[in-house]
Amino acid sequence: MDLAKVQELVFEVVAGLVADWDLDAEIGATTRLVANLEFESIDIIQMVVAFEERLQRRNLGFEKLLMVDGRYVDDLSLGQIAAFLHQRLAVAA
Amino acid sequence: MPLAELPAVRINYLQMPAEDEAPAPEDVVMVHGLATNMAFWYGGLAPVLTRFARVTIYDLRGHGHSSMPPSGYSPVEMAEDLRLLLDHLGIESAHMVAHSFGGMVAVIFALSHPERVKSLVLADVRLRPVQPRLRLRQWRFAPRWHEALAEAGVTLDDDHPDSGILLLTELARLTVERPDDARRLNETFFGAEGRLGTRTARRWLNMLETTSAFGEITGPGPDFHRDDLKRLTQPILALVGEHSIAKASARVLKRECPNCVLRVIPGAGHFFPLSRRQLFARLCLRFYAAQAGWRPELGTRH
């Protein structure tokens, strides 16, 4: 799957999650989960599970993106998430 | 995420498969504390334990994405939710890991269904029959907290027998109304990782305002007697922060339970599963390694 398609998937999944959150933020590569979409840790779980379901893959290794030195990163952009997913899918292919 | 439709409540859960995908993996079930949700475990111990076990995390009733019935929030009723969830998932027995109030749920479950609990990791658990009153005023850090709360304009009845829950509630209110003040206070008390999210805070307040949760959680009990702890013969790892107010409970667990190991986490408070993730994981792995048949360092089971 090329990067553009992965990005599209990320935007679609995230847009679905926040659909009824009453937010003004636009969904794009620079949109940040916490700063723009008010994500909390449970929302991140929901997002990861949604990716796994859409891609029919488990153990995508998201902890490598979400955790640095044993701590959650402060925030992530949708572009970073798409790039990570693209890389993981390429490795597995 | 999957939902278990139980008779009185809908429980949100997630199962993380064991890495080695053995046909009959060990099961670990993790129970979070008050005013949080399954995410408490997701970024920390849960993925570590998938090296050798299938891990189930879930939201207690009224928390996370589980439903919020008008009543049923006592630890006894939440232990029954746990039983029904395990039945729903076809888990006959499991290793339990629990933090804070989740520990009351896990202990009651283990006392009621000992055959279904292989071991217990109890992280900073206040056992109400042992510590029926938990007054923050008696805690040695109380003056520092008082000062920080007063600066934020928060008044707390620190002589209340459940002043820890009152504090949590005040922090939740502040998180919703004045997030910047709340962030500063949360970091003072719990460290950067113990802070409440706005929606989690709102949900906690909503639960207290619209259900009988507060009265049931803090209810008179007793949910069990101290002597009952002698019946917990499973291997138990009791962990407690050096600065925690739950130390008395941990000491009683060590004294009463025949197979209990007690470890004090140096320099830590109540939220060491978050603030000291790696140490917490290491202690749990060592505990499991000491149990027959578990070889987590090797990532295999024998």
Tab-separated table of C-alpha atoms in Angstrom:
chain	number	residue	atom	x	y	z
A	1	MET	CA	0.000	0.000	0.000
A	2	ASP	CA	1.533	3.350	-0.962
A	3	LEU	CA	1.886	6.230	1.458
A	4	ALA	CA	-1.009	8.211	-0.022
A	5	LYS	CA	-3.372	5.291	0.497
A	6	VAL	CA	-2.125	4.742	4.051
A	7	GLN	CA	-2.678	8.444	4.762
A	8	GLU	CA	-6.175	8.198	3.388
A	9	LEU	CA	-6.861	5.240	5.650
A	10	VAL	CA	-5.490	7.093	8.701
A	11	PHE	CA	-7.612	10.170	7.980
A	12	GLU	CA	-10.711	8.037	7.489
A	13	VAL	CA	-10.225	6.038	10.692
A	14	VAL	CA	-9.482	9.106	12.798
A	15	ALA	CA	-12.355	11.078	11.276
A	16	GLY	CA	-14.662	8.200	12.193
A	17	LEU	CA	-13.451	8.192	15.781
A	18	VAL	CA	-13.946	11.919	16.343
A	19	ALA	CA	-17.128	12.239	14.286
A	20	ASP	CA	-19.381	12.999	17.262
A	21	TRP	CA	-16.868	14.881	19.405
A	22	ASP	CA	-18.026	18.302	18.316
A	23	LEU	CA	-14.573	19.478	17.180
A	24	ASP	CA	-13.699	22.180	14.683
A	25	ALA	CA	-10.319	20.711	13.753
A	26	GLU	CA	-9.616	19.641	10.193
A	27	ILE	CA	-8.215	16.206	9.490
A	28	GLY	CA	-4.886	16.319	7.648
A	29	ALA	CA	-1.247	15.264	7.821
A	30	THR	CA	-0.350	18.023	10.281
A	31	THR	CA	-3.343	17.456	12.566
A	32	ARG	CA	-2.124	16.429	16.005
A	33	LEU	CA	-3.938	13.826	18.093
A	34	VAL	CA	-3.769	15.591	21.437
A	35	ALA	CA	-3.419	19.281	20.570
A	36	ASN	CA	-6.030	19.350	17.805
A	37	LEU	CA	-8.268	16.344	18.399
A	38	GLU	CA	-8.164	16.156	22.215
A	39	PHE	CA	-7.198	12.494	22.142
A	40	GLU	CA	-6.775	10.692	25.446
A	41	SER	CA	-4.958	7.412	25.943
A	42	ILE	CA	-8.108	5.300	25.597
A	43	ASP	CA	-8.783	6.933	22.226
A	44	ILE	CA	-5.348	5.854	21.073
A	45	ILE	CA	-6.219	2.249	21.912
A	46	GLN	CA	-9.414	2.596	19.929
A	47	MET	CA	-7.473	4.033	16.992
A	48	VAL	CA	-4.903	1.214	17.031
A	49	VAL	CA	-7.645	-1.417	17.211
A	50	ALA	CA	-9.433	0.278	14.292
A	51	PHE	CA	-6.240	0.150	12.194
A	52	GLU	CA	-5.767	-3.514	13.055
A	53	GLU	CA	-9.325	-4.287	12.001
A	54	ARG	CA	-9.117	-2.324	8.756
A	55	LEU	CA	-5.773	-3.827	7.797
A	56	GLN	CA	-6.616	-7.311	9.098
A	57	ARG	CA	-3.332	-7.265	10.978
A	58	ARG	CA	-2.552	-7.613	14.666
A	59	ASN	CA	0.525	-6.489	16.515
A	60	LEU	CA	1.362	-3.570	14.279
A	61	GLY	CA	3.960	-2.575	16.842
A	62	PHE	CA	2.423	0.793	17.672
A	63	GLU	CA	4.152	0.817	21.025
A	64	LYS	CA	7.339	1.674	19.118
A	65	LEU	CA	5.694	4.868	17.914
A	66	LEU	CA	3.723	5.676	21.061
A	67	MET	CA	6.401	4.978	23.657
A	68	VAL	CA	9.850	6.506	23.892
A	69	ASP	CA	12.100	5.514	26.805
A	70	GLY	CA	9.194	3.808	28.533
A	71	ARG	CA	6.893	6.845	28.395
A	72	TYR	CA	4.062	7.905	26.148
A	73	VAL	CA	5.096	10.569	23.635
A	74	ASP	CA	3.324	13.891	24.198
A	75	ASP	CA	1.646	14.086	20.829
A	76	LEU	CA	1.706	12.724	17.269
A	77	SER	CA	0.583	14.092	13.927
A	78	LEU	CA	-1.536	12.023	11.569
A	79	GLY	CA	1.331	12.319	9.069
A	80	GLN	CA	3.689	10.632	11.558
A	81	ILE	CA	1.174	7.862	12.141
A	82	ALA	CA	0.722	7.311	8.399
A	83	ALA	CA	4.481	7.192	7.830
A	84	PHE	CA	4.894	4.681	10.639
A	85	LEU	CA	2.086	2.472	9.344
A	86	HIS	CA	3.456	2.659	5.809
A	87	GLN	CA	6.864	1.556	7.028
A	88	ARG	CA	5.429	-1.311	9.084
A	89	LEU	CA	3.347	-2.548	6.188
A	90	ALA	CA	6.357	-2.353	3.861
A	91	VAL	CA	8.481	-4.405	6.266
A	92	ALA	CA	5.794	-7.057	6.545
A	93	ALA	CA	5.203	-7.253	2.771
B	1	MET	CA	-13.448	-2.283	20.481
B	2	PRO	CA	-15.333	-5.373	21.625
B	3	LEU	CA	-18.119	-5.040	24.157
B	4	ALA	CA	-19.364	-7.801	26.438
B	5	GLU	CA	-23.129	-7.495	26.914
B	6	LEU	CA	-23.547	-8.659	30.499
B	7	PRO	CA	-26.967	-8.763	32.183
B	8	ALA	CA	-26.648	-5.407	33.963
B	9	VAL	CA	-23.796	-3.676	32.188
B	10	ARG	CA	-21.894	-3.446	28.903
B	11	ILE	CA	-18.182	-3.977	29.478
B	12	ASN	CA	-15.588	-2.645	27.049
B	13	TYR	CA	-12.560	-4.912	26.794
B	14	LEU	CA	-9.535	-5.702	24.690
B	15	GLN	CA	-7.639	-8.959	24.378
B	16	MET	CA	-4.000	-8.833	23.366
B	17	PRO	CA	-2.838	-12.212	22.034
B	18	ALA	CA	0.243	-13.942	23.372
B	19	GLU	CA	3.215	-13.463	21.083
B	20	ASP	CA	3.964	-17.133	20.731
B	21	GLU	CA	0.321	-17.911	19.903
B	22	ALA	CA	0.356	-21.139	21.886
B	23	PRO	CA	-2.915	-23.045	21.530
B	24	ALA	CA	-3.770	-22.669	25.220
B	25	PRO	CA	-1.943	-19.594	26.463
B	26	GLU	CA	-1.819	-18.458	30.044
B	27	ASP	CA	-4.280	-15.646	30.691
B	28	VAL	CA	-3.559	-12.407	32.490
B	29	VAL	CA	-6.472	-10.129	33.387
B	30	MET	CA	-5.747	-6.561	34.467
B	31	VAL	CA	-8.048	-4.413	36.615
B	32	HIS	CA	-7.558	-0.639	36.730
B	33	GLY	CA	-8.383	1.753	39.569
B	34	LEU	CA	-10.902	4.578	39.914
B	35	ALA	CA	-11.214	7.493	37.465
B	36	THR	CA	-9.133	5.844	34.774
B	37	ASN	CA	-9.666	3.063	32.231
B	38	MET	CA	-7.974	0.189	30.400
B	39	ALA	CA	-5.439	2.633	28.926
B	40	PHE	CA	-3.786	2.594	32.337
B	41	TRP	CA	-2.288	-0.769	31.324
B	42	TYR	CA	-2.119	-0.506	27.554
B	43	GLY	CA	1.069	1.515	27.251
B	44	GLY	CA	2.859	-0.210	30.100
B	45	LEU	CA	2.690	-3.711	31.517
B	46	ALA	CA	0.080	-5.221	29.183
B	47	PRO	CA	2.242	-5.492	26.025
B	48	VAL	CA	5.177	-6.770	28.097
B	49	LEU	CA	3.083	-9.646	29.424
B	50	THR	CA	2.006	-10.712	25.929
B	51	ARG	CA	5.461	-12.282	25.632
B	52	PHE	CA	4.011	-15.270	27.394
B	53	ALA	CA	0.316	-14.704	28.048
B	54	ARG	CA	-2.895	-13.562	26.447
B	55	VAL	CA	-3.700	-10.305	28.194
B	56	THR	CA	-7.223	-9.025	28.800
B	57	ILE	CA	-7.753	-5.421	29.808
B	58	TYR	CA	-11.188	-3.910	30.381
B	59	ASP	CA	-13.008	-0.836	31.634
B	60	LEU	CA	-14.770	-1.133	34.984
B	61	ARG	CA	-18.454	-0.199	34.884
B	62	GLY	CA	-18.922	3.551	34.623
B	63	HIS	CA	-15.359	3.951	33.325
B	64	GLY	CA	-13.802	4.243	29.868
B	65	HIS	CA	-16.207	2.970	27.234
B	66	SER	CA	-18.138	0.603	29.498
B	67	SER	CA	-21.719	1.577	30.222
B	68	MET	CA	-22.745	3.566	33.282
B	69	PRO	CA	-25.693	1.876	35.002
B	70	PRO	CA	-27.408	3.781	37.822
B	71	SER	CA	-26.004	1.453	40.480
B	72	GLY	CA	-23.786	-1.580	41.093
B	73	TYR	CA	-20.454	0.105	41.895
B	74	SER	CA	-19.461	-1.669	45.074
B	75	PRO	CA	-16.301	-3.751	44.761
B	76	VAL	CA	-18.416	-6.872	45.346
B	77	GLU	CA	-20.621	-6.025	42.360
B	78	MET	CA	-17.612	-5.132	40.229
B	79	ALA	CA	-16.057	-8.496	41.149
B	80	GLU	CA	-19.243	-10.085	39.830
B	81	ASP	CA	-18.813	-8.077	36.594
B	82	LEU	CA	-15.331	-9.572	36.390
B	83	ARG	CA	-16.701	-13.104	36.823
B	84	LEU	CA	-19.286	-12.544	34.120
B	85	LEU	CA	-16.676	-11.074	31.792
B	86	LEU	CA	-14.402	-14.098	32.260
B	87	ASP	CA	-17.369	-16.397	31.621
B	88	HIS	CA	-18.207	-14.412	28.489
B	89	LEU	CA	-14.618	-14.742	27.258
B	90	GLY	CA	-14.347	-18.406	28.211
B	91	ILE	CA	-11.460	-17.771	30.606
B	92	GLU	CA	-11.596	-20.426	33.299
B	93	SER	CA	-8.715	-19.093	35.357
B	94	ALA	CA	-6.205	-16.290	35.067
B	95	HIS	CA	-3.362	-14.401	36.661
B	96	MET	CA	-4.758	-11.112	37.966
B	97	VAL	CA	-2.966	-7.769	37.992
B	98	ALA	CA	-4.706	-4.884	39.733
B	99	HIS	CA	-4.010	-1.328	40.795
B	100	SER	CA	-5.607	0.675	43.605
B	101	PHE	CA	-9.397	0.143	43.801
B	102	GLY	CA	-9.027	-2.562	41.151
B	103	GLY	CA	-7.182	-4.533	43.813
B	104	MET	CA	-10.280	-4.628	46.005
B	105	VAL	CA	-12.191	-6.030	43.036
B	106	ALA	CA	-9.490	-8.629	42.351
B	107	VAL	CA	-9.158	-9.681	46.002
B	108	ILE	CA	-12.924	-10.094	46.415
B	109	PHE	CA	-13.019	-12.066	43.175
B	110	ALA	CA	-10.164	-14.297	44.385
B	111	LEU	CA	-11.878	-14.891	47.736
B	112	SER	CA	-15.167	-15.785	46.017
B	113	HIS	CA	-13.641	-17.859	43.214
B	114	PRO	CA	-10.213	-19.033	44.341
B	115	GLU	CA	-10.062	-21.715	41.668
B	116	ARG	CA	-10.190	-19.033	38.972
B	117	VAL	CA	-7.216	-17.008	40.191
B	118	LYS	CA	-3.738	-18.404	39.600
B	119	SER	CA	-1.835	-15.479	41.063
B	120	LEU	CA	-2.303	-11.852	42.063
B	121	VAL	CA	-0.183	-8.774	41.488
B	122	LEU	CA	-1.607	-6.074	43.759
B	123	ALA	CA	-0.148	-2.660	43.040
B	124	ASP	CA	-0.745	-0.004	45.687
B	125	VAL	CA	-4.012	-1.463	46.861
B	126	ARG	CA	-5.818	-0.061	49.876
B	127	LEU	CA	-7.815	-2.872	51.419
B	128	ARG	CA	-10.841	-1.298	53.069
B	129	PRO	CA	-11.226	-3.934	55.794
B	130	VAL	CA	-7.611	-3.196	56.749
B	131	GLN	CA	-7.677	0.557	56.193
B	132	PRO	CA	-11.347	1.550	56.520
B	133	ARG	CA	-10.421	5.208	56.825
B	134	LEU	CA	-7.895	6.854	54.578
B	135	ARG	CA	-7.421	10.400	55.715
B	136	LEU	CA	-4.953	12.388	53.654
B	137	ARG	CA	-4.404	14.619	56.705
B	138	GLN	CA	-2.412	11.796	58.267
B	139	TRP	CA	-0.112	11.508	55.315
B	140	ARG	CA	3.286	13.076	55.633
B	141	PHE	CA	2.988	14.957	52.341
B	142	ALA	CA	-0.344	16.508	53.335
B	143	PRO	CA	1.031	20.005	54.088
B	144	ARG	CA	2.655	20.246	50.663
B	145	TRP	CA	-0.542	19.168	48.962
B	146	HIS	CA	-2.612	21.563	51.011
B	147	GLU	CA	-0.467	24.445	49.901
B	148	ALA	CA	-0.733	23.482	46.232
B	149	LEU	CA	-4.504	22.981	46.482
B	150	ALA	CA	-4.997	26.291	48.272
B	151	GLU	CA	-3.028	28.076	45.541
B	152	ALA	CA	-5.445	26.608	43.005
B	153	GLY	CA	-8.412	27.675	45.155
B	154	VAL	CA	-9.430	24.098	45.995
B	155	THR	CA	-10.743	23.236	49.441
B	156	LEU	CA	-10.454	19.619	50.454
B	157	ASP	CA	-11.835	17.867	53.518
B	158	ASP	CA	-8.660	15.928	54.211
B	159	ASP	CA	-10.143	14.468	57.400
B	160	HIS	CA	-12.826	12.639	55.410
B	161	PRO	CA	-12.397	8.844	55.643
B	162	ASP	CA	-12.242	8.759	51.848
B	163	SER	CA	-10.384	11.972	51.227
B	164	GLY	CA	-8.355	10.301	48.464
B	165	ILE	CA	-11.528	9.963	46.397
B	166	LEU	CA	-12.500	13.532	47.255
B	167	LEU	CA	-9.107	14.690	46.008
B	168	LEU	CA	-9.549	12.768	42.773
B	169	THR	CA	-12.946	14.390	42.323
B	170	GLU	CA	-11.626	17.902	42.955
B	171	LEU	CA	-8.849	17.309	40.447
B	172	ALA	CA	-11.404	16.075	37.932
B	173	ARG	CA	-13.530	19.182	38.468
B	174	LEU	CA	-10.497	21.390	38.022
B	175	THR	CA	-9.520	19.488	34.866
B	176	VAL	CA	-12.884	20.319	33.328
B	177	GLU	CA	-13.148	23.903	34.577
B	178	ARG	CA	-9.541	25.145	34.692
B	179	PRO	CA	-7.343	22.740	32.729
B	180	ASP	CA	-4.100	24.723	33.153
B	181	ASP	CA	-4.382	24.763	36.955
B	182	ALA	CA	-5.337	21.100	36.882
B	183	ARG	CA	-2.320	20.167	34.787
B	184	ARG	CA	0.017	21.884	37.229
B	185	LEU	CA	-1.591	20.243	40.260
B	186	ASN	CA	-1.742	16.805	38.686
B	187	GLU	CA	1.923	16.954	37.862
B	188	THR	CA	2.710	17.990	41.423
B	189	PHE	CA	0.757	15.076	42.862
B	190	PHE	CA	1.013	12.309	40.352
B	191	GLY	CA	3.744	13.225	37.861
B	192	ALA	CA	3.166	14.019	34.189
B	193	GLU	CA	1.712	10.589	33.439
B	194	GLY	CA	-0.863	10.500	36.211
B	195	ARG	CA	-2.898	13.387	34.893
B	196	LEU	CA	-6.552	13.044	33.982
B	197	GLY	CA	-7.798	13.640	30.472
B	198	THR	CA	-10.708	16.058	30.134
B	199	ARG	CA	-13.215	13.471	28.950
B	200	THR	CA	-12.088	10.951	31.568
B	201	ALA	CA	-12.513	13.648	34.232
B	202	ARG	CA	-15.947	14.563	32.900
B	203	ARG	CA	-17.002	10.922	32.925
B	204	TRP	CA	-15.844	10.481	36.525
B	205	LEU	CA	-17.829	13.532	37.630
B	206	ASN	CA	-20.832	12.393	35.653
B	207	MET	CA	-20.692	8.986	37.323
B	208	LEU	CA	-20.562	10.517	40.788
B	209	GLU	CA	-23.371	12.950	40.012
B	210	THR	CA	-25.797	10.627	38.220
B	211	THR	CA	-25.273	7.228	39.851
B	212	SER	CA	-24.962	5.788	43.344
B	213	ALA	CA	-21.237	5.089	42.721
B	214	PHE	CA	-19.779	7.265	45.495
B	215	GLY	CA	-21.894	5.707	48.232
B	216	GLU	CA	-21.298	2.203	46.933
B	217	ILE	CA	-17.558	2.581	46.406
B	218	THR	CA	-17.089	4.090	49.847
B	219	GLY	CA	-19.848	1.957	51.396
B	220	PRO	CA	-19.654	0.624	54.920
B	221	GLY	CA	-18.709	-2.937	53.967
B	222	PRO	CA	-17.085	-4.982	55.263
B	223	ASP	CA	-16.549	-6.640	51.908
B	224	PHE	CA	-14.473	-9.268	53.685
B	225	HIS	CA	-12.651	-9.657	56.979
B	226	ARG	CA	-8.967	-9.396	57.511
B	227	ASP	CA	-8.830	-13.077	58.497
B	228	ASP	CA	-10.259	-14.008	55.103
B	229	LEU	CA	-6.949	-12.975	53.545
B	230	LYS	CA	-5.449	-16.184	54.959
B	231	ARG	CA	-7.533	-18.020	52.358
B	232	LEU	CA	-5.618	-16.374	49.538
B	233	THR	CA	-3.099	-19.129	48.995
B	234	GLN	CA	-2.131	-18.191	45.431
B	235	PRO	CA	1.250	-16.571	44.821
B	236	ILE	CA	0.800	-12.857	45.497
B	237	LEU	CA	3.086	-9.984	44.672
B	238	ALA	CA	2.140	-6.959	46.768
B	239	LEU	CA	3.794	-3.794	45.509
B	240	VAL	CA	3.557	-0.470	47.249
B	241	GLY	CA	5.127	2.931	46.736
B	242	GLU	CA	7.519	4.069	49.439
B	243	HIS	CA	5.460	7.243	49.847
B	244	SER	CA	2.081	5.588	49.452
B	245	ILE	CA	-0.690	5.818	51.982
B	246	ALA	CA	-1.609	2.176	51.233
B	247	LYS	CA	1.456	0.711	52.952
B	248	ALA	CA	-0.544	-0.659	55.893
B	249	SER	CA	-2.626	-2.792	53.514
B	250	ALA	CA	0.481	-4.157	51.808
B	251	ARG	CA	2.008	-5.111	55.143
B	252	VAL	CA	-1.164	-6.962	56.163
B	253	LEU	CA	-1.202	-8.833	52.853
B	254	LYS	CA	2.353	-9.948	53.547
B	255	ARG	CA	1.446	-11.008	57.066
B	256	GLU	CA	-1.831	-12.804	56.351
B	257	CYS	CA	-1.366	-14.387	52.924
B	258	PRO	CA	0.839	-17.470	53.041
B	259	ASN	CA	2.454	-16.948	49.616
B	260	CYS	CA	2.791	-13.195	49.469
B	261	VAL	CA	5.949	-11.342	48.524
B	262	LEU	CA	6.058	-7.640	49.402
B	263	ARG	CA	8.162	-5.134	47.494
B	264	VAL	CA	8.374	-1.440	48.253
B	265	ILE	CA	9.048	0.790	45.242
B	266	PRO	CA	11.669	3.313	46.406
B	267	GLY	CA	10.767	6.968	46.032
B	268	ALA	CA	7.410	6.162	44.442
B	269	GLY	CA	3.855	7.169	45.236
B	270	HIS	CA	0.511	5.686	44.241
B	271	PHE	CA	0.969	5.732	40.476
B	272	PHE	CA	4.212	3.787	40.091
B	273	PRO	CA	2.729	1.468	37.416
B	274	LEU	CA	2.864	4.594	35.220
B	275	SER	CA	5.756	6.553	36.671
B	276	ARG	CA	8.049	3.523	37.125
B	277	ARG	CA	6.863	1.386	34.238
B	278	GLN	CA	10.098	-0.458	33.622
B	279	LEU	CA	10.732	-1.333	37.256
B	280	PHE	CA	7.108	-2.407	37.659
B	281	ALA	CA	7.373	-4.662	34.582
B	282	ARG	CA	10.664	-6.125	35.785
B	283	LEU	CA	9.249	-6.993	39.216
B	284	CYS	CA	6.190	-8.603	37.667
B	285	LEU	CA	8.302	-10.634	35.224
B	286	ARG	CA	10.507	-11.863	38.061
B	287	PHE	CA	7.411	-12.820	40.044
B	288	TYR	CA	6.026	-14.822	37.139
B	289	ALA	CA	9.420	-16.375	36.467
B	290	ALA	CA	9.491	-17.641	40.036
B	291	GLN	CA	6.243	-19.516	39.445
B	292	ALA	CA	6.503	-23.055	38.147
B	293	GLY	CA	6.374	-23.303	34.378
B	294	TRP	CA	6.882	-19.616	33.613
B	295	ARG	CA	10.049	-18.569	31.847
B	296	PRO	CA	9.276	-15.059	30.716
B	297	GLU	CA	12.896	-14.021	30.224
B	298	LEU	CA	13.149	-16.628	27.526
B	299	GLY	CA	9.761	-15.777	26.101
B	300	THR	CA	8.712	-19.415	26.407
B	301	ARG	CA	6.589	-21.580	28.634
B	302	HIS	CA	7.713	-24.986	29.845
